[in-house]
Amino acid sequence: MIEVARLTKRYGRKLAVDDVGFTVRPGRVTGFLGPNGAGKSTTLRLLLGLDHPDGGTALIGGRRYRDLRHPLRTVGALLDGAGPVPERRGVDHLAWIAQSNRIPRRRVREVLDLVGLTGAAGQRVKGYSLGMGQRLGIAAALLGDPEVLVLDEPVNGLDPDGIRWVRDLLREYAASGRTVLLSSHLMAETAGTADDAIVIAGGRIVAHGSLDDISAGHESLESAFFALTGDRRGLGGRGGRGGRGEW
Amino acid sequence: MTAAPTGVPDTGGIRLTDLVRAELTKIRTLPATWIVLALTLAADTLLALPAATDVVRIAGSGGRTAAITQFGTVLLAPVYAFVAVPVFAAGGEYRGGQVRVSLLAAPDRNRFFLAKLLAVLGILTVAAILVVLPGHLTRRALGGADVAEATGGLSAEVTAYLLLGLVAYGFAMLVRTVVTPLAVLVVLPVLVSPLLRGLSPEVTRLLPHEATLSFLGMPEGPHLALDRPVGLSVVVAWAVTFVGAAWAVTLRRDG
């Protein structure tokens, strides 16, 4: 369970996240939607203890991320701009992560197999394609077999087979009673994967509920999204992809 | 991509040693670490030959030549390859956004910094002995230094490598890059010190490089000399200052 309440973050005079609150329930995939610069990445950084909020709380299983006893066994995260040193081999990147949280070495081979990178495990990351890098990031998130998954644009760069695999993985994860928060700007992908959605625009939550509730009265999730975010797009602060208000 | 994830047994809480092991793996699995250590070893050993035999002399002032042992900066030059090891360990965190992965794995910034520092200390100590020892053995074999003298020289040189490595490590953590600390640490003795020593030898001899040379007993002239214990104290102060500042900034900036 993820519980965010009255979360606020300023960068200088810019209010990046403004009184944000939502709950992500276990057993469901929750999409976290918003235009670039809406506050998605900032919210995720605050949730994962990578930044300090100016106000409010972000709890995972009732605790702040920084207070988790086993962070990587509790939360698996894939974040934009959080990756390996390019000169390191993929397997070594996963090895140090596993060591840091007392995750057995055999788990490295398991997740490499899981994401289809066994054959490229010994390659240096700088030789990976965008999709392979994304798979390595997903492998790192899965290392601790965590209770909670927080994934920021996990299908970026993946081929159709990889996209379907991610979708199935997230569905399976949620079906086993675990919590999945999926940040994305791909409406069709989110509509095909998520049970619930949180829509953020201009640093504020503009909708939160089941996909059916959010889409009610609109042709699709996409049209609902445009209707909800139309006059707030790009008003937020330091978005992960530059906050340019672009799609 | 085929199977669903499998369970991971809980093997107990995360210990500081787990984080140190992870940091050691990070350093060990960077190709730059091994390249730099090989360069340092080669340079240190090659410089030991002329230092022990006096077969190579360097042109000095007034057209006279002097033994290479008179040029402490030349003999200490390999350390500026060696310090790239801690620089890559620290500055590398900020390449590819690895620091975010590190902080997800070790959210407690104090433990993260301490683990990294301990790993760097361990690597620097072992690596310094390995790269310095062949040069000392060469000098002892060819130059005839007695055992006590050679041992004292070895431990002093290892200490110097370790302390300058810590200065470089702290610097790299502060500036979050690998280029700036290496450039500054090389430019200081090569360009800044020669310009500054005429203007203010009192200040120049307190720079890390010059204080290290004094500690090693090979200052670049009497006007730049400090007593060896004073030289050691000055380099220790530089190391503590840089590491302490890096620790404080890591807590504040990355926190």
Short mmCIF file of C-alpha atoms in Angstrom, two decimals:
data_model
loop_
_atom_site.label_atom_id
_atom_site.label_comp_id
_atom_site.label_asym_id
_atom_site.label_seq_id
_atom_site.Cartn_x
_atom_site.Cartn_y
_atom_site.Cartn_z
CA MET A 1 0.00 0.00 0.00
CA ILE A 2 1.26 3.44 -0.94
CA GLU A 3 -0.22 6.41 0.91
CA VAL A 4 0.60 9.95 -0.13
CA ALA A 5 -0.92 12.83 1.82
CA ARG A 6 -0.66 16.60 1.34
CA LEU A 7 2.67 16.25 -0.43
CA THR A 8 4.21 19.54 -1.44
CA LYS A 9 7.51 20.39 -3.09
CA ARG A 10 8.91 23.70 -4.23
CA TYR A 11 11.99 24.34 -6.34
CA GLY A 12 12.75 27.97 -5.71
CA ARG A 13 9.56 29.86 -6.46
CA LYS A 14 8.13 27.06 -8.57
CA LEU A 15 5.58 24.78 -6.97
CA ALA A 16 6.32 21.39 -8.52
CA VAL A 17 3.95 19.31 -6.38
CA ASP A 18 1.03 20.99 -4.69
CA ASP A 19 -0.85 19.27 -1.88
CA VAL A 20 -0.84 15.91 -3.63
CA GLY A 21 -2.63 13.01 -2.01
CA PHE A 22 -3.56 9.52 -3.20
CA THR A 23 -3.59 5.89 -2.20
CA VAL A 24 -2.30 2.98 -4.25
CA ARG A 25 -3.91 -0.26 -3.14
CA PRO A 26 -2.39 -3.72 -3.22
CA GLY A 27 -3.80 -6.21 -5.69
CA ARG A 28 -4.26 -3.54 -8.36
CA VAL A 29 -2.19 -1.86 -11.03
CA THR A 30 -2.47 1.89 -10.64
CA GLY A 31 -1.54 4.14 -13.52
CA PHE A 32 0.07 7.48 -12.70
CA LEU A 33 -0.71 9.76 -15.60
CA GLY A 34 0.21 13.28 -16.47
CA PRO A 35 1.80 15.43 -19.13
CA ASN A 36 5.51 16.15 -19.01
CA GLY A 37 6.27 18.58 -16.23
CA ALA A 38 3.07 17.75 -14.37
CA GLY A 39 4.88 16.56 -11.25
CA LYS A 40 4.97 12.78 -11.82
CA SER A 41 8.71 12.38 -11.54
CA THR A 42 8.94 14.76 -8.59
CA THR A 43 6.22 12.82 -6.78
CA LEU A 44 8.03 9.54 -7.43
CA ARG A 45 11.33 11.00 -6.21
CA LEU A 46 9.64 12.17 -3.02
CA LEU A 47 7.97 8.79 -2.57
CA LEU A 48 11.30 7.00 -2.95
CA GLY A 49 13.24 9.28 -0.64
CA LEU A 50 15.35 10.79 -3.40
CA ASP A 51 14.15 14.25 -2.51
CA HIS A 52 12.77 15.94 0.62
CA PRO A 53 9.18 17.18 0.60
CA ASP A 54 8.44 20.67 1.86
CA GLY A 55 5.27 19.30 3.37
CA GLY A 56 3.14 16.19 3.61
CA THR A 57 4.03 12.52 3.75
CA ALA A 58 4.67 9.67 1.33
CA LEU A 59 4.50 6.24 2.96
CA ILE A 60 5.04 2.73 1.69
CA GLY A 61 3.56 0.08 3.95
CA GLY A 62 3.14 2.78 6.57
CA ARG A 63 6.80 3.87 6.55
CA ARG A 64 8.87 6.44 4.76
CA TYR A 65 11.11 4.88 2.11
CA ARG A 66 14.19 5.94 4.05
CA ASP A 67 12.96 4.06 7.10
CA LEU A 68 12.45 0.75 5.30
CA ARG A 69 14.54 -2.06 6.76
CA HIS A 70 14.83 -3.85 3.42
CA PRO A 71 14.29 -1.18 0.77
CA LEU A 72 14.84 -3.34 -2.30
CA ARG A 73 12.85 -6.28 -0.92
CA THR A 74 10.01 -3.89 -0.21
CA VAL A 75 10.05 -1.63 -3.26
CA GLY A 76 11.35 -2.24 -6.75
CA ALA A 77 11.75 0.97 -8.71
CA LEU A 78 12.55 1.91 -12.25
CA LEU A 79 13.16 5.63 -12.57
CA ASP A 80 14.02 7.85 -15.47
CA GLY A 81 17.65 8.98 -15.15
CA ALA A 82 18.62 6.25 -12.70
CA GLY A 83 20.84 3.73 -14.39
CA PRO A 84 24.18 2.00 -14.46
CA VAL A 85 27.59 3.42 -15.27
CA PRO A 86 27.88 2.76 -19.03
CA GLU A 87 31.26 1.02 -18.76
CA ARG A 88 29.98 -1.58 -16.29
CA ARG A 89 28.69 -4.99 -17.43
CA GLY A 90 24.99 -5.61 -16.95
CA VAL A 91 25.58 -8.55 -14.64
CA ASP A 92 27.95 -6.51 -12.45
CA HIS A 93 25.40 -3.73 -12.14
CA LEU A 94 22.87 -6.19 -10.77
CA ALA A 95 25.50 -7.92 -8.62
CA TRP A 96 26.33 -4.83 -6.57
CA ILE A 97 22.68 -3.97 -6.15
CA ALA A 98 22.00 -7.48 -4.88
CA GLN A 99 24.96 -7.37 -2.49
CA SER A 100 23.83 -4.06 -1.04
CA ASN A 101 20.53 -5.56 0.14
CA ARG A 102 21.66 -9.11 0.92
CA ILE A 103 19.83 -10.54 -2.05
CA PRO A 104 21.25 -13.95 -3.03
CA ARG A 105 23.58 -13.94 -6.03
CA ARG A 106 21.44 -16.56 -7.81
CA ARG A 107 18.70 -13.96 -8.04
CA VAL A 108 20.85 -11.95 -10.47
CA ARG A 109 20.78 -14.85 -12.95
CA GLU A 110 17.06 -15.32 -12.36
CA VAL A 111 16.10 -11.77 -13.18
CA LEU A 112 18.46 -11.64 -16.16
CA ASP A 113 16.67 -14.71 -17.48
CA LEU A 114 13.33 -13.18 -16.62
CA VAL A 115 13.93 -10.07 -18.71
CA GLY A 116 15.70 -11.93 -21.51
CA LEU A 117 19.16 -10.49 -20.94
CA THR A 118 21.06 -13.66 -20.05
CA GLY A 119 22.94 -13.60 -23.33
CA ALA A 120 23.92 -9.95 -22.90
CA ALA A 121 24.75 -10.13 -19.20
CA GLY A 122 28.48 -9.93 -19.84
CA GLN A 123 28.25 -6.96 -22.20
CA ARG A 124 29.06 -3.48 -21.09
CA VAL A 125 25.92 -1.39 -20.66
CA LYS A 126 27.14 1.24 -23.13
CA GLY A 127 26.64 -1.39 -25.84
CA TYR A 128 22.99 -1.97 -24.90
CA SER A 129 20.10 -0.75 -27.00
CA LEU A 130 17.46 1.46 -25.38
CA GLY A 131 15.24 -1.57 -24.93
CA MET A 132 18.02 -3.63 -23.37
CA GLY A 133 18.79 -0.82 -20.95
CA GLN A 134 15.13 -0.71 -20.02
CA ARG A 135 15.10 -4.46 -19.44
CA LEU A 136 18.15 -4.12 -17.19
CA GLY A 137 16.32 -1.46 -15.19
CA ILE A 138 13.31 -3.73 -14.83
CA ALA A 139 15.61 -6.58 -13.77
CA ALA A 140 17.07 -4.32 -11.07
CA ALA A 141 13.57 -3.45 -9.87
CA LEU A 142 12.65 -7.14 -9.65
CA LEU A 143 15.84 -8.24 -7.87
CA GLY A 144 14.36 -8.21 -4.38
CA ASP A 145 11.03 -9.72 -5.49
CA PRO A 146 9.47 -6.68 -3.82
CA GLU A 147 5.98 -6.15 -2.45
CA VAL A 148 5.66 -2.84 -4.27
CA LEU A 149 6.68 -1.93 -7.81
CA VAL A 150 7.11 1.69 -8.85
CA LEU A 151 7.87 1.92 -12.54
CA ASP A 152 8.38 5.10 -14.51
CA GLU A 153 7.69 4.54 -18.22
CA PRO A 154 8.72 0.87 -18.15
CA VAL A 155 7.86 0.13 -21.78
CA ASN A 156 10.02 2.91 -23.24
CA GLY A 157 12.16 1.39 -25.95
CA LEU A 158 10.71 -2.11 -25.65
CA ASP A 159 9.59 -4.08 -28.67
CA PRO A 160 5.97 -5.33 -28.87
CA ASP A 161 6.93 -8.63 -27.26
CA GLY A 162 8.62 -6.80 -24.42
CA ILE A 163 5.62 -4.51 -23.96
CA ARG A 164 3.29 -7.46 -23.71
CA TRP A 165 5.64 -9.14 -21.25
CA VAL A 166 5.70 -6.04 -19.01
CA ARG A 167 1.92 -5.86 -19.15
CA ASP A 168 1.57 -9.52 -18.17
CA LEU A 169 4.18 -9.18 -15.45
CA LEU A 170 2.41 -6.22 -13.86
CA ARG A 171 -0.96 -7.99 -14.06
CA GLU A 172 0.55 -11.09 -12.42
CA TYR A 173 2.21 -8.96 -9.77
CA ALA A 174 -1.03 -7.27 -8.85
CA ALA A 175 -2.95 -10.56 -9.00
CA SER A 176 -0.61 -11.96 -6.35
CA GLY A 177 -1.74 -9.22 -3.99
CA ARG A 178 1.15 -6.83 -4.52
CA THR A 179 1.11 -3.13 -5.26
CA VAL A 180 1.99 -1.69 -8.65
CA LEU A 181 2.32 2.02 -9.46
CA LEU A 182 2.90 2.58 -13.15
CA SER A 183 3.84 6.05 -14.30
CA SER A 184 3.22 6.56 -17.98
CA HIS A 185 2.13 8.98 -20.65
CA LEU A 186 0.96 6.18 -22.95
CA MET A 187 -2.81 6.17 -22.59
CA ALA A 188 -3.51 3.01 -24.58
CA GLU A 189 -0.85 1.07 -22.70
CA THR A 190 -2.14 2.26 -19.35
CA ALA A 191 -5.74 1.50 -20.33
CA GLY A 192 -4.70 -2.05 -21.19
CA THR A 193 -2.77 -2.62 -17.97
CA ALA A 194 -4.10 -0.55 -15.08
CA ASP A 195 -7.13 -1.02 -12.86
CA ASP A 196 -6.96 2.43 -11.31
CA ALA A 197 -5.48 5.73 -12.34
CA ILE A 198 -4.20 8.88 -10.75
CA VAL A 199 -4.05 11.90 -13.03
CA ILE A 200 -1.75 14.77 -12.15
CA ALA A 201 -1.48 18.09 -13.94
CA GLY A 202 0.14 21.33 -12.92
CA GLY A 203 1.42 19.66 -9.77
CA ARG A 204 -2.06 18.77 -8.49
CA ILE A 205 -4.10 15.61 -8.60
CA VAL A 206 -7.01 16.18 -10.95
CA ALA A 207 -8.52 12.67 -10.89
CA HIS A 208 -8.10 9.51 -8.85
CA GLY A 209 -10.18 6.38 -9.14
CA SER A 210 -10.87 3.31 -11.20
CA LEU A 211 -10.26 3.55 -14.94
CA ASP A 212 -13.97 3.08 -15.53
CA ASP A 213 -14.81 6.00 -13.24
CA ILE A 214 -12.22 8.27 -14.81
CA SER A 215 -13.20 7.35 -18.36
CA ALA A 216 -16.94 7.63 -17.68
CA GLY A 217 -18.56 10.10 -20.06
CA HIS A 218 -15.57 10.07 -22.42
CA GLU A 219 -14.78 7.99 -25.48
CA SER A 220 -11.58 6.62 -23.99
CA LEU A 221 -9.04 7.11 -21.23
CA GLU A 222 -7.12 9.32 -23.62
CA SER A 223 -10.01 11.69 -24.21
CA ALA A 224 -10.73 11.74 -20.49
CA PHE A 225 -7.09 12.57 -19.87
CA PHE A 226 -7.16 15.46 -22.31
CA ALA A 227 -10.32 16.77 -20.78
CA LEU A 228 -8.86 16.57 -17.28
CA THR A 229 -5.47 18.05 -18.06
CA GLY A 230 -6.30 20.36 -20.93
CA ASP A 231 -5.79 23.67 -19.16
CA ARG A 232 -3.09 22.50 -16.78
CA ARG A 233 -0.59 20.84 -19.07
CA GLY A 234 3.01 21.85 -18.52
CA LEU A 235 2.34 24.12 -15.55
CA GLY A 236 4.34 21.99 -13.17
CA GLY A 237 7.92 22.10 -12.10
CA ARG A 238 10.92 19.94 -12.80
CA GLY A 239 9.46 17.14 -14.82
CA GLY A 240 11.52 14.07 -15.61
CA ARG A 241 11.62 14.86 -19.28
CA GLY A 242 12.36 18.50 -18.88
CA GLY A 243 9.03 19.97 -17.95
CA ARG A 244 8.56 21.34 -21.42
CA GLY A 245 4.85 20.68 -21.53
CA GLU A 246 5.33 18.46 -24.55
CA TRP A 247 3.99 15.04 -25.35
CA MET B 1 11.12 -12.78 -21.12
CA THR B 2 9.20 -15.79 -19.97
CA ALA B 3 8.67 -16.53 -16.33
CA ALA B 4 7.16 -14.70 -13.39
CA PRO B 5 9.41 -13.65 -10.50
CA THR B 6 10.30 -16.15 -7.82
CA GLY B 7 10.57 -15.58 -4.09
CA VAL B 8 13.71 -14.24 -2.47
CA PRO B 9 14.45 -15.63 1.00
CA ASP B 10 14.91 -13.07 3.74
CA THR B 11 18.48 -13.45 4.92
CA GLY B 12 18.31 -10.81 7.66
CA GLY B 13 18.75 -7.07 7.89
CA ILE B 14 21.15 -5.09 5.78
CA ARG B 15 24.51 -4.63 7.44
CA LEU B 16 27.14 -2.02 6.81
CA THR B 17 29.36 -4.80 5.49
CA ASP B 18 26.77 -5.56 2.79
CA LEU B 19 26.95 -1.97 1.61
CA VAL B 20 30.77 -2.00 1.75
CA ARG B 21 30.85 -5.20 -0.32
CA ALA B 22 28.54 -3.58 -2.87
CA GLU B 23 30.81 -0.53 -3.05
CA LEU B 24 33.86 -2.75 -3.48
CA THR B 25 32.09 -4.50 -6.36
CA LYS B 26 31.31 -1.17 -7.97
CA ILE B 27 34.98 -0.17 -7.88
CA ARG B 28 36.26 -3.60 -8.90
CA THR B 29 33.94 -3.86 -11.91
CA LEU B 30 34.95 -0.53 -13.42
CA PRO B 31 37.51 -1.10 -16.19
CA ALA B 32 39.06 2.30 -15.44
CA THR B 33 40.16 1.05 -12.00
CA TRP B 34 42.39 -1.64 -13.49
CA ILE B 35 43.73 0.55 -16.29
CA VAL B 36 44.72 3.25 -13.82
CA LEU B 37 46.33 0.80 -11.42
CA ALA B 38 48.33 -0.76 -14.25
CA LEU B 39 49.51 2.70 -15.35
CA THR B 40 50.49 3.64 -11.81
CA LEU B 41 52.36 0.38 -11.28
CA ALA B 42 54.24 0.77 -14.55
CA ALA B 43 55.11 4.41 -13.91
CA ASP B 44 56.19 3.83 -10.33
CA THR B 45 58.36 0.86 -11.24
CA LEU B 46 59.94 2.57 -14.26
CA LEU B 47 60.78 5.67 -12.22
CA ALA B 48 62.44 3.47 -9.62
CA LEU B 49 65.11 2.42 -12.11
CA PRO B 50 66.70 5.86 -12.69
CA ALA B 51 66.05 6.76 -9.06
CA ALA B 52 68.08 3.76 -7.90
CA THR B 53 70.85 3.86 -10.48
CA ASP B 54 71.20 7.54 -11.34
CA VAL B 55 71.50 6.60 -15.04
CA VAL B 56 69.03 9.31 -15.97
CA ARG B 57 69.71 12.87 -14.92
CA ILE B 58 67.49 15.87 -15.43
CA ALA B 59 68.69 19.25 -16.64
CA GLY B 60 68.57 21.77 -13.85
CA SER B 61 69.33 25.44 -13.45
CA GLY B 62 72.61 26.79 -14.82
CA GLY B 63 73.02 23.95 -17.30
CA ARG B 64 73.82 21.47 -14.56
CA THR B 65 72.14 18.12 -14.30
CA ALA B 66 70.73 16.55 -11.19
CA ALA B 67 69.69 13.10 -10.13
CA ILE B 68 66.02 12.31 -10.60
CA THR B 69 65.74 11.82 -6.84
CA GLN B 70 66.17 15.59 -6.55
CA PHE B 71 62.87 16.09 -8.34
CA GLY B 72 60.18 15.01 -5.92
CA THR B 73 57.40 16.06 -8.27
CA VAL B 74 58.66 13.62 -10.91
CA LEU B 75 58.88 10.76 -8.44
CA LEU B 76 55.44 11.54 -7.07
CA ALA B 77 53.88 11.85 -10.55
CA PRO B 78 52.39 8.31 -10.58
CA VAL B 79 50.11 9.25 -7.69
CA TYR B 80 48.15 11.44 -10.09
CA ALA B 81 47.22 8.38 -12.08
CA PHE B 82 46.49 6.50 -8.85
CA VAL B 83 44.05 9.12 -7.55
CA ALA B 84 41.85 8.42 -10.56
CA VAL B 85 40.70 5.26 -8.74
CA PRO B 86 38.84 7.12 -5.97
CA VAL B 87 37.82 9.83 -8.42
CA PHE B 88 36.11 7.27 -10.65
CA ALA B 89 34.58 5.58 -7.58
CA ALA B 90 33.04 8.86 -6.44
CA GLY B 91 32.46 10.80 -9.65
CA GLY B 92 31.23 7.67 -11.42
CA GLU B 93 28.15 7.71 -9.18
CA TYR B 94 26.95 10.67 -11.16
CA ARG B 95 27.41 9.03 -14.56
CA GLY B 96 24.25 7.46 -15.92
CA GLY B 97 22.38 8.43 -12.76
CA GLN B 98 23.85 5.58 -10.75
CA VAL B 99 23.66 7.62 -7.57
CA ARG B 100 19.87 7.32 -7.63
CA VAL B 101 20.14 3.55 -7.82
CA SER B 102 22.65 3.66 -4.97
CA LEU B 103 20.35 5.77 -2.81
CA LEU B 104 17.41 3.48 -3.53
CA ALA B 105 19.54 0.59 -2.31
CA ALA B 106 20.96 2.51 0.65
CA PRO B 107 18.51 5.28 1.55
CA ASP B 108 20.40 6.24 4.72
CA ARG B 109 22.88 8.81 3.39
CA ASN B 110 25.25 8.38 6.33
CA ARG B 111 25.49 4.64 5.76
CA PHE B 112 25.85 5.17 2.01
CA PHE B 113 28.72 7.61 2.45
CA LEU B 114 30.40 5.60 5.20
CA ALA B 115 30.21 2.37 3.17
CA LYS B 116 31.68 4.08 0.14
CA LEU B 117 34.42 5.69 2.20
CA LEU B 118 35.37 2.39 3.84
CA ALA B 119 35.45 0.64 0.47
CA VAL B 120 37.62 3.37 -1.02
CA LEU B 121 39.94 3.27 2.00
CA GLY B 122 40.30 -0.49 1.68
CA ILE B 123 40.94 -0.40 -2.05
CA LEU B 124 43.37 2.50 -1.77
CA THR B 125 45.39 0.84 0.97
CA VAL B 126 45.75 -2.49 -0.80
CA ALA B 127 46.27 -0.91 -4.21
CA ALA B 128 48.84 1.58 -2.90
CA ILE B 129 50.93 -1.23 -1.43
CA LEU B 130 50.72 -3.21 -4.67
CA VAL B 131 51.71 -0.33 -6.95
CA VAL B 132 54.41 1.11 -4.71
CA LEU B 133 56.05 -2.11 -3.56
CA PRO B 134 57.75 -3.12 -6.87
CA GLY B 135 59.36 0.29 -7.15
CA HIS B 136 60.69 0.02 -3.61
CA LEU B 137 62.00 -3.46 -4.20
CA THR B 138 63.72 -2.20 -7.34
CA ARG B 139 65.30 0.68 -5.48
CA ARG B 140 66.39 -1.61 -2.68
CA ALA B 141 67.84 -4.17 -5.08
CA LEU B 142 69.65 -1.66 -7.27
CA GLY B 143 70.24 1.18 -4.86
CA GLY B 144 71.22 -0.73 -1.78
CA ALA B 145 68.88 0.89 0.73
CA ASP B 146 68.80 -0.96 4.03
CA VAL B 147 65.67 -2.78 5.18
CA ALA B 148 64.62 -0.22 7.79
CA GLU B 149 65.03 2.64 5.36
CA ALA B 150 63.15 0.79 2.63
CA THR B 151 60.31 -0.19 4.96
CA GLY B 152 59.95 3.33 6.30
CA GLY B 153 59.96 4.71 2.80
CA LEU B 154 57.34 2.21 1.69
CA SER B 155 54.94 2.98 4.52
CA ALA B 156 55.39 6.74 4.02
CA GLU B 157 54.72 6.46 0.30
CA VAL B 158 51.67 4.25 0.86
CA THR B 159 50.39 6.79 3.38
CA ALA B 160 50.96 9.61 0.88
CA TYR B 161 49.08 7.74 -1.85
CA LEU B 162 46.25 7.01 0.56
CA LEU B 163 45.91 10.60 1.76
CA LEU B 164 46.07 12.16 -1.70
CA GLY B 165 43.55 9.53 -2.80
CA LEU B 166 41.21 10.66 -0.04
CA VAL B 167 41.62 14.29 -1.07
CA ALA B 168 40.69 13.30 -4.63
CA TYR B 169 37.78 11.18 -3.42
CA GLY B 170 36.29 14.01 -1.36
CA PHE B 171 36.83 16.46 -4.21
CA ALA B 172 35.05 14.16 -6.70
CA MET B 173 32.10 13.64 -4.36
CA LEU B 174 31.82 17.41 -3.95
CA VAL B 175 31.87 18.29 -7.64
CA ARG B 176 30.09 15.13 -8.89
CA THR B 177 32.37 14.63 -11.85
CA VAL B 178 35.60 12.85 -12.69
CA VAL B 179 37.18 15.51 -14.87
CA THR B 180 37.44 18.51 -12.53
CA PRO B 181 39.22 16.84 -9.60
CA LEU B 182 41.76 15.15 -11.85
CA ALA B 183 42.39 18.35 -13.78
CA VAL B 184 42.75 20.49 -10.65
CA LEU B 185 44.96 18.01 -8.82
CA VAL B 186 47.33 17.79 -11.79
CA VAL B 187 47.29 21.52 -12.57
CA LEU B 188 48.09 22.48 -8.97
CA PRO B 189 51.65 21.03 -8.88
CA VAL B 190 52.38 21.49 -12.59
CA LEU B 191 51.19 25.05 -13.14
CA VAL B 192 49.92 26.75 -10.01
CA SER B 193 52.66 25.76 -7.61
CA PRO B 194 55.59 26.93 -9.82
CA LEU B 195 53.87 30.28 -10.30
CA LEU B 196 52.89 30.67 -6.67
CA ARG B 197 56.11 29.57 -5.02
CA GLY B 198 57.94 32.75 -6.02
CA LEU B 199 55.16 34.94 -4.70
CA SER B 200 54.30 33.09 -1.53
CA PRO B 201 56.29 30.01 -0.57
CA GLU B 202 54.53 30.04 2.84
CA VAL B 203 51.24 29.31 1.11
CA THR B 204 52.67 27.06 -1.58
CA ARG B 205 54.20 24.62 0.86
CA LEU B 206 50.79 24.08 2.41
CA LEU B 207 49.29 22.82 -0.86
CA PRO B 208 48.57 19.07 -0.84
CA HIS B 209 51.32 18.19 -3.31
CA GLU B 210 54.05 20.22 -1.64
CA ALA B 211 53.06 19.09 1.86
CA THR B 212 53.18 15.50 0.64
CA LEU B 213 56.66 16.03 -0.77
CA SER B 214 57.78 17.45 2.59
CA PHE B 215 56.26 14.45 4.36
CA LEU B 216 58.17 12.13 2.01
CA GLY B 217 61.39 14.05 2.69
CA MET B 218 61.82 15.36 -0.85
CA PRO B 219 60.59 18.97 -0.90
CA GLU B 220 61.11 21.07 -4.00
CA GLY B 221 63.69 23.29 -2.33
CA PRO B 222 64.38 24.45 1.22
CA HIS B 223 61.95 27.39 1.01
CA LEU B 224 59.09 24.91 0.44
CA ALA B 225 60.15 22.42 3.10
CA LEU B 226 58.11 21.55 6.14
CA ASP B 227 59.16 19.19 8.86
CA ARG B 228 58.01 15.70 7.91
CA PRO B 229 55.44 15.44 10.75
CA VAL B 230 54.12 18.88 9.83
CA GLY B 231 53.88 17.85 6.17
CA LEU B 232 51.95 14.76 7.20
CA SER B 233 49.62 16.83 9.37
CA VAL B 234 48.92 19.23 6.52
CA VAL B 235 48.03 16.42 4.09
CA VAL B 236 45.87 14.76 6.74
CA ALA B 237 44.11 18.08 7.23
CA TRP B 238 43.45 18.34 3.49
CA ALA B 239 42.08 14.79 3.39
CA VAL B 240 39.85 15.33 6.43
CA THR B 241 38.61 18.64 5.05
CA PHE B 242 37.69 17.27 1.64
CA VAL B 243 36.13 14.05 2.93
CA GLY B 244 34.28 15.89 5.69
CA ALA B 245 32.95 18.50 3.27
CA ALA B 246 31.89 15.77 0.84
CA TRP B 247 30.08 13.92 3.63
CA ALA B 248 28.25 17.06 4.76
CA VAL B 249 27.32 18.00 1.21
CA THR B 250 26.14 14.47 0.42
CA LEU B 251 23.78 14.60 3.40
CA ARG B 252 22.45 17.98 2.36
CA ARG B 253 22.49 17.86 -1.44
CA ASP B 254 21.63 14.22 -2.12
CA GLY B 255 19.38 14.04 0.91
#
